[in-house]
Amino acid sequence: MTKRILLTGGLGYIGSHTYVALVAAGYDVVILDNLSNSKRSVCDRLAQITGRDTTFVQADILDEPALAQLFSDYDFDAVIHFAGLKAVGESVEKPLEYMQVNVTGLVNILQAMQAASVNALVFSSSATVYDVSNTSPLREDMQTGFTNPYGYTKLTCEQILEQAVAANPSLKTGVLRYFNPAGADVSGLIGEDPNDIPNNLMPYISRVAIGEYEFLRVWGDDYDTPDGTGVRDYIHVSDLANGHVLSLNALLDRDESHLVNLGRGRGYSVMQVLNSYSRACGRELPYQVMPRRAGDIAEMYADVERAKQVLGFTVSRDLDDMCDSSWNWITTGAKDA
Ligand code: NAD
Ligand code: UDP
């Protein structure tokens, strides 16, 4: 029988791409989102891509009665929980808001699941939970830590899940530590389009590419890396989306919890990303080297062995695919989204 999945935050960047992957894998999906960082028009885009109507409920994960109603309206087999706040800088300004939405929001979801006897949850964690003292490649059993309220909420959520599973052996969780998602669906209809000035590298470069910003500010070129600029593990958002399908399959078929990194297992420098994007958009993109950004580390990339062994996860897209698809999205779909 077709399995029904609740996708919280399903109209956002990673959620919308995961929706496409889930529908392609034969799942029936209901999206919950409060539209705080996404647009209703994504529903139509998702329908266009999948050829099926999108089931969307506008609600907030902090609204407990609305969650109870949703769980009584639909029989869910599992939940994938993306909804939350994700801007590191903003979390320093508004730590309580981050704790309420990210931590209380997760507790609300777990309680609603428990009340409805839904026992499988995939959770969006982040490589930010690794302590900065670790050396890459980062392995799941390495030391955790946090340097800002956003990281604190992600680590706290992981610990809450651990304790919830310990207390309820029927509950199975897939904790996915994302590295740096980038790129967009091949259709160009969905992608990342931050409302504010982007902090992250790829969306900032895309704005330079369309001429909205004059140049990229490269935060430091004196790191101990091959070209001196920061190295990160960029993963195509459609590969990341497939990782969620594999995680869900593992929870539903094998009834086993897991905690895995989702990355490509190799790093690219800021200059490599800029060069790849320059190739994608057909012009040399301007940049200026600035002092290092506070809190940044030289390099960070995943050990991907566990994801491969436990989930069979591999990627099929490279950095050029990420830049090509980002450019396609920003010059087509993003314009009238
Ligand atoms: P996003 O902001 O694009 O998507 C989040 C979605 O959740 C949005 O559509 C937003 O409207 C919705 N939302 C926010 N608060 C809500 C609430 N209270 N109730 C209901 N809906 C709410 O973010 P994303 O990049 O797709 O990230 C998804 C998840 O992955 C987040 O939990 C984020 O912390 C995590 N994550 C993201 C990255 C990244 O680089 N994008 C990296 C690691 C982890
Ligand atoms: N970066 C940069 N200019 C920018 C944004 C990011 O040089 O405008 C660099 C940043 O210093 C880091 C890399 O790009 O080395 C990735 O940064 P991002 O914020 O995207 O990811 P994170 O550092 O959170 O992994």
Coordinates of C-alpha atoms and ligand atoms in Angstrom, one line a residue:
M1 CA 0.0 0.0 0.0
T2 CA 1.2 3.5 -0.7
K3 CA 2.9 5.1 2.4
R4 CA 1.8 8.5 3.4
I5 CA 4.5 11.0 4.7
L6 CA 4.1 14.3 6.5
L7 CA 6.7 16.8 5.2
T8 CA 7.1 19.7 7.6
G9 CA 8.7 22.8 6.0
G10 CA 8.1 21.0 2.7
L11 CA 7.8 24.3 0.6
G12 CA 11.3 25.3 1.6
Y13 CA 14.6 24.8 -0.2
I14 CA 15.5 21.2 0.8
G15 CA 11.9 20.2 1.6
S16 CA 10.6 21.0 -1.9
H17 CA 13.4 19.0 -3.6
T18 CA 12.7 16.1 -1.2
Y19 CA 9.0 16.3 -2.1
V20 CA 10.0 15.7 -5.8
A21 CA 12.2 12.7 -4.8
L22 CA 9.5 11.2 -2.6
V23 CA 6.8 11.4 -5.2
A24 CA 9.1 9.9 -7.8
A25 CA 9.7 7.1 -5.3
G26 CA 6.0 6.4 -5.0
Y27 CA 5.2 8.1 -1.7
D28 CA 2.0 10.0 -1.0
V29 CA 3.1 13.3 0.6
V30 CA 1.3 16.0 2.7
I31 CA 3.2 19.2 3.2
L32 CA 2.9 21.4 6.3
D33 CA 4.5 24.9 6.1
N34 CA 3.7 28.2 7.7
L35 CA 5.2 30.1 4.7
S36 CA 7.5 32.1 6.9
N37 CA 10.4 31.4 4.5
S38 CA 8.7 30.1 1.4
K39 CA 6.0 30.9 -1.1
R40 CA 2.7 29.3 -1.8
S41 CA 3.5 29.3 -5.5
V42 CA 6.0 26.5 -4.8
C43 CA 2.9 24.2 -4.6
D44 CA 2.0 24.9 -8.2
R45 CA 5.7 24.4 -9.2
L46 CA 5.7 21.0 -7.4
A47 CA 2.5 20.0 -9.2
Q48 CA 4.1 21.0 -12.5
I49 CA 7.2 18.9 -11.8
T50 CA 5.5 15.8 -10.5
G51 CA 2.3 15.9 -12.6
R52 CA 0.2 15.5 -9.5
D53 CA -1.7 17.9 -7.3
T54 CA 0.1 19.0 -4.2
T55 CA -1.5 18.5 -0.8
F56 CA -0.6 21.5 1.3
V57 CA -1.7 22.5 4.8
Q58 CA -0.7 26.0 6.0
A59 CA 0.1 25.6 9.7
D60 CA 2.7 26.3 12.3
I61 CA 4.6 23.6 14.1
L62 CA 4.1 25.7 17.3
D63 CA 0.3 25.4 16.9
E64 CA -0.4 22.1 18.8
P65 CA -4.1 22.0 18.1
A66 CA -3.4 22.4 14.4
L67 CA -0.9 19.5 14.6
A68 CA -3.4 17.3 16.4
Q69 CA -6.0 18.1 13.7
L70 CA -3.6 17.2 10.9
F71 CA -2.7 13.9 12.5
S72 CA -6.4 13.0 12.9
D73 CA -7.2 14.1 9.3
Y74 CA -4.4 11.9 7.8
D75 CA -2.9 8.5 8.7
F76 CA 0.8 9.1 8.4
D77 CA 3.4 6.3 8.2
A78 CA 6.3 8.7 8.9
V79 CA 7.3 12.3 9.2
I80 CA 10.2 14.2 7.7
H81 CA 10.9 17.3 9.7
F82 CA 12.5 20.2 7.9
A83 CA 10.5 23.1 9.4
G84 CA 12.7 25.4 11.4
L85 CA 14.9 28.5 11.4
K86 CA 18.4 28.2 9.9
A87 CA 20.3 31.5 9.8
V88 CA 23.3 31.4 12.1
G89 CA 23.6 35.2 12.4
E90 CA 19.9 35.7 13.1
S91 CA 20.1 33.0 15.8
V92 CA 22.7 35.1 17.7
E93 CA 20.2 38.0 17.6
K94 CA 17.2 35.9 18.5
P95 CA 18.3 32.9 20.4
L96 CA 14.9 32.3 22.2
E97 CA 13.0 32.4 18.9
Y98 CA 15.4 29.7 17.5
M99 CA 14.9 27.6 20.6
Q100 CA 11.2 27.9 20.5
V101 CA 10.8 27.1 16.8
N102 CA 13.6 24.5 16.4
V103 CA 13.5 22.8 19.8
T104 CA 9.8 23.2 21.0
G105 CA 8.8 22.7 17.4
L106 CA 10.5 19.2 17.4
V107 CA 9.0 18.3 20.7
N108 CA 5.5 19.3 19.4
I109 CA 6.0 17.0 16.4
L110 CA 7.2 14.1 18.5
Q111 CA 4.2 14.5 20.8
A112 CA 1.7 14.6 18.0
M113 CA 3.4 11.6 16.5
Q114 CA 3.3 9.7 19.8
A115 CA -0.4 10.5 20.2
A116 CA -1.1 9.2 16.7
S117 CA 1.2 6.2 17.0
V118 CA 3.4 7.4 14.2
N119 CA 6.9 5.9 14.8
A120 CA 9.2 7.0 12.1
L121 CA 10.9 10.4 11.9
V122 CA 13.6 11.7 9.6
F123 CA 15.3 14.8 11.0
S124 CA 17.3 17.6 9.4
S125 CA 20.4 18.0 11.4
S126 CA 23.6 19.7 10.3
A127 CA 27.4 19.4 10.1
T128 CA 27.3 22.4 12.4
V129 CA 26.9 19.9 15.4
Y130 CA 30.6 18.8 15.0
D131 CA 32.9 20.4 17.4
V132 CA 35.3 22.8 15.7
S133 CA 38.3 21.0 17.1
N134 CA 37.7 18.0 14.9
T135 CA 39.8 17.4 11.7
S136 CA 38.0 16.6 8.5
P137 CA 36.8 14.1 7.2
L138 CA 34.2 14.4 9.9
R139 CA 32.9 11.0 11.2
E140 CA 29.6 10.6 13.0
D141 CA 31.3 9.4 16.2
M142 CA 33.4 12.5 16.5
Q143 CA 33.0 15.1 19.3
T144 CA 30.0 17.3 19.0
G145 CA 29.7 21.0 20.1
F146 CA 28.2 24.3 19.1
T147 CA 29.4 27.9 18.7
N148 CA 26.1 29.7 18.2
P149 CA 22.4 29.3 19.1
Y150 CA 21.4 27.7 15.8
G151 CA 24.1 25.0 16.3
Y152 CA 22.9 24.6 19.9
T153 CA 19.3 23.9 18.7
K154 CA 20.4 21.3 16.2
L155 CA 22.6 19.5 18.8
T156 CA 19.8 19.7 21.4
C157 CA 17.3 18.3 18.9
E158 CA 19.6 15.3 18.3
Q159 CA 19.9 14.7 22.0
I160 CA 16.1 15.0 22.4
L161 CA 15.7 12.4 19.7
E162 CA 18.2 10.1 21.4
Q163 CA 16.2 10.2 24.6
A164 CA 12.8 9.9 22.9
V165 CA 14.0 6.7 21.2
A166 CA 15.5 5.4 24.5
A167 CA 12.1 5.9 26.1
N168 CA 10.0 4.5 23.3
P169 CA 11.6 1.5 21.5
S170 CA 8.9 1.6 18.7
L171 CA 10.2 5.1 17.7
K172 CA 12.8 5.0 14.9
T173 CA 14.7 8.1 13.8
G174 CA 16.9 9.0 10.8
V175 CA 19.2 11.9 11.8
L176 CA 20.8 13.4 8.8
R177 CA 23.7 15.7 9.2
Y178 CA 23.7 17.8 6.0
F179 CA 26.9 19.4 4.8
N180 CA 26.5 22.3 2.3
P181 CA 23.4 21.9 0.1
A182 CA 23.7 23.8 -3.2
G183 CA 22.1 23.8 -6.7
A184 CA 18.5 23.3 -7.8
D185 CA 16.1 20.9 -9.5
V186 CA 16.9 20.3 -13.1
S187 CA 13.5 21.8 -14.1
G188 CA 14.6 25.3 -12.9
L189 CA 11.2 25.6 -11.2
I190 CA 12.3 25.3 -7.6
G191 CA 15.5 26.4 -5.8
E192 CA 17.0 28.5 -3.1
D193 CA 15.9 32.1 -3.1
P194 CA 16.6 33.8 0.3
N195 CA 14.5 37.0 1.0
D196 CA 17.5 38.7 2.7
I197 CA 21.1 39.2 1.7
P198 CA 22.4 35.6 1.5
N199 CA 25.1 34.6 4.0
N200 CA 25.9 31.3 2.2
L201 CA 28.3 31.2 -0.6
M202 CA 26.3 29.7 -3.6
P203 CA 23.2 32.0 -3.3
Y204 CA 25.5 35.0 -2.9
I205 CA 27.5 34.1 -6.0
S206 CA 24.3 33.6 -7.9
R207 CA 23.3 37.2 -7.1
V208 CA 26.7 38.4 -8.3
A209 CA 26.2 36.4 -11.5
I210 CA 22.8 38.2 -12.2
G211 CA 24.4 41.6 -11.4
E212 CA 22.5 42.2 -8.2
Y213 CA 25.7 42.4 -6.2
E214 CA 28.9 43.9 -7.7
F215 CA 31.4 41.2 -6.4
L216 CA 31.8 38.3 -4.1
R217 CA 33.5 39.0 -0.8
V218 CA 35.9 36.2 -0.2
W219 CA 36.2 35.7 3.5
G220 CA 40.0 35.1 3.8
D221 CA 42.6 33.7 1.5
D222 CA 45.2 32.8 4.1
Y223 CA 43.8 29.5 5.4
D224 CA 45.9 26.4 5.4
T225 CA 44.1 25.1 2.3
P226 CA 45.4 24.5 -1.3
D227 CA 44.5 28.0 -2.5
G228 CA 44.1 29.7 0.9
T229 CA 40.3 30.0 0.8
G230 CA 37.8 28.1 2.9
V231 CA 36.9 24.5 1.9
R232 CA 33.4 23.0 2.3
D233 CA 31.6 19.9 1.3
Y234 CA 29.0 21.1 -1.2
I235 CA 26.3 18.5 -2.1
H236 CA 23.7 18.9 -4.8
V237 CA 20.2 19.4 -3.2
S238 CA 18.7 16.7 -5.4
D239 CA 21.3 14.2 -4.2
L240 CA 20.5 15.3 -0.7
A241 CA 16.8 14.8 -1.4
N242 CA 17.5 11.2 -2.5
G243 CA 19.3 10.7 0.9
H244 CA 15.9 11.4 2.6
V245 CA 14.2 8.7 0.5
L246 CA 16.9 6.2 1.5
S247 CA 16.6 7.2 5.1
L248 CA 12.8 6.8 5.0
N249 CA 13.1 3.4 3.3
A250 CA 15.5 2.3 6.0
L251 CA 13.2 3.4 8.8
L252 CA 10.1 1.8 7.2
D253 CA 11.6 -1.4 5.8
R254 CA 14.2 -2.3 8.3
D255 CA 12.8 -0.6 11.4
E256 CA 16.2 0.7 12.4
S257 CA 17.4 4.1 13.6
H258 CA 20.4 5.7 12.1
L259 CA 22.5 8.9 12.2
V260 CA 24.5 9.7 9.1
N261 CA 26.4 12.5 7.3
L262 CA 25.0 13.5 4.0
G263 CA 27.8 15.1 2.0
R264 CA 29.9 14.2 -1.1
G265 CA 33.0 13.4 1.0
R266 CA 35.2 16.0 -0.6
G267 CA 35.8 19.6 -0.3
Y268 CA 35.9 22.5 -2.7
S269 CA 37.4 25.9 -2.0
V270 CA 35.6 29.3 -2.4
M271 CA 37.7 30.0 -5.5
Q272 CA 36.8 26.6 -7.0
V273 CA 33.1 27.3 -6.5
L274 CA 33.5 30.8 -8.0
N275 CA 35.4 29.5 -11.0
S276 CA 32.8 26.8 -11.6
Y277 CA 30.0 29.4 -11.4
S278 CA 31.9 31.7 -13.7
R279 CA 32.0 28.9 -16.3
A280 CA 28.2 28.2 -15.7
C281 CA 27.2 31.8 -16.3
G282 CA 29.7 32.5 -19.0
R283 CA 31.7 35.4 -17.5
E284 CA 34.5 35.9 -15.0
L285 CA 32.8 36.8 -11.8
P286 CA 34.4 39.6 -9.8
Y287 CA 35.6 39.1 -6.2
Q288 CA 37.5 40.9 -3.5
V289 CA 39.5 39.2 -0.7
M290 CA 38.3 40.4 2.7
P291 CA 39.4 39.4 6.3
R292 CA 38.3 36.0 7.6
R293 CA 34.7 35.8 8.8
A294 CA 34.3 35.4 12.5
G295 CA 33.7 31.8 13.6
D296 CA 34.8 30.2 10.2
I297 CA 37.2 27.3 10.1
A298 CA 39.6 26.4 7.2
E299 CA 38.0 23.2 6.0
M300 CA 35.1 20.9 6.7
Y301 CA 34.0 17.8 4.7
A302 CA 32.2 14.6 5.5
D303 CA 33.3 11.0 6.0
V304 CA 30.6 9.4 3.9
E305 CA 31.3 5.7 4.7
R306 CA 28.4 5.3 7.1
A307 CA 25.9 6.8 4.8
K308 CA 27.1 4.5 2.1
Q309 CA 27.0 1.4 4.3
V310 CA 23.8 2.1 6.2
L311 CA 21.7 3.7 3.5
G312 CA 23.5 2.8 0.3
F313 CA 23.8 6.6 -0.3
T314 CA 26.0 7.9 -3.1
V315 CA 25.9 11.1 -5.1
S316 CA 25.6 11.5 -8.8
R317 CA 26.1 15.2 -9.3
D318 CA 29.3 17.3 -9.0
L319 CA 30.1 20.9 -8.4
D320 CA 29.6 21.9 -12.1
D321 CA 26.1 20.4 -11.9
M322 CA 25.4 22.4 -8.8
C323 CA 26.5 25.7 -10.4
D324 CA 24.7 24.9 -13.8
S325 CA 21.4 24.1 -12.0
S326 CA 21.7 27.2 -9.7
W327 CA 22.3 29.4 -12.7
N328 CA 19.4 27.8 -14.6
W329 CA 17.1 28.4 -11.6
I330 CA 18.2 32.0 -10.9
T331 CA 17.8 33.0 -14.5
T332 CA 14.4 31.2 -15.1
G333 CA 12.2 29.9 -12.3
A334 CA 13.4 32.3 -9.6
K335 CA 12.3 35.4 -11.6
D336 CA 8.6 35.0 -11.3
A337 CA 8.4 32.6 -8.3
Ligands
NAD1 P1 14.1 26.8 4.3 O1 13.9 28.0 5.2 O2 14.1 26.9 2.9 O3 12.8 25.8 4.7 C1 12.2 25.7 5.9 C2 10.7 25.7 5.7 O4 10.1 25.6 7.0 C3 10.3 27.0 5.1 O5 9.4 26.7 4.0 C4 9.5 27.7 6.2 O6 8.4 28.5 5.7 C5 9.1 26.6 7.1 N1 8.9 26.9 8.5 C6 9.7 27.6 9.3 N2 9.3 27.8 10.5 C7 8.1 27.1 10.5 C8 7.1 26.8 11.5 N3 7.2 27.3 12.8 N4 6.0 26.1 11.2 C9 5.9 25.6 10.0 N5 6.8 25.8 9.0 C10 7.9 26.5 9.3 O7 15.3 25.9 4.9 P2 16.1 24.7 4.2 O8 17.4 25.2 3.7 O9 15.2 24.0 3.3 O10 16.4 23.8 5.5 C11 15.5 22.8 6.0 C12 16.0 22.2 7.2 O11 17.4 21.7 7.0 C13 16.1 23.2 8.4 O12 15.8 22.5 9.6 C14 17.6 23.6 8.4 O13 18.0 23.9 9.7 C15 18.2 22.3 8.0 N6 19.6 22.5 7.4 C16 19.7 23.3 6.3 C17 21.0 23.5 5.8 C18 21.2 24.5 4.6 O14 22.3 24.8 4.3 N7 20.1 24.9 3.9 C19 22.1 22.9 6.3 C20 21.9 22.0 7.4 C21 20.6 21.8 7.9
UDP2 N1 32.1 32.5 1.9 C1 32.7 33.6 1.3 N2 31.9 34.7 0.9 C2 30.6 34.7 1.1 C3 30.0 33.6 1.8 C4 30.8 32.5 2.1 O1 33.9 33.7 1.1 O2 29.9 35.7 0.8 C5 32.9 31.4 2.3 C6 33.0 31.1 3.8 O3 34.0 31.8 4.4 C7 33.2 29.5 3.8 C8 32.5 29.1 2.5 O4 32.4 30.2 1.7 O5 34.6 29.3 3.6 C9 31.1 28.5 2.8 O6 30.4 29.4 3.5 P1 28.8 29.2 3.8 O7 28.4 30.3 4.7 O8 28.1 29.0 2.6 O9 28.8 27.8 4.6 P2 29.4 27.4 6.1 O10 30.6 28.2 6.3 O11 28.2 27.7 7.0 O12 29.7 25.9 5.9

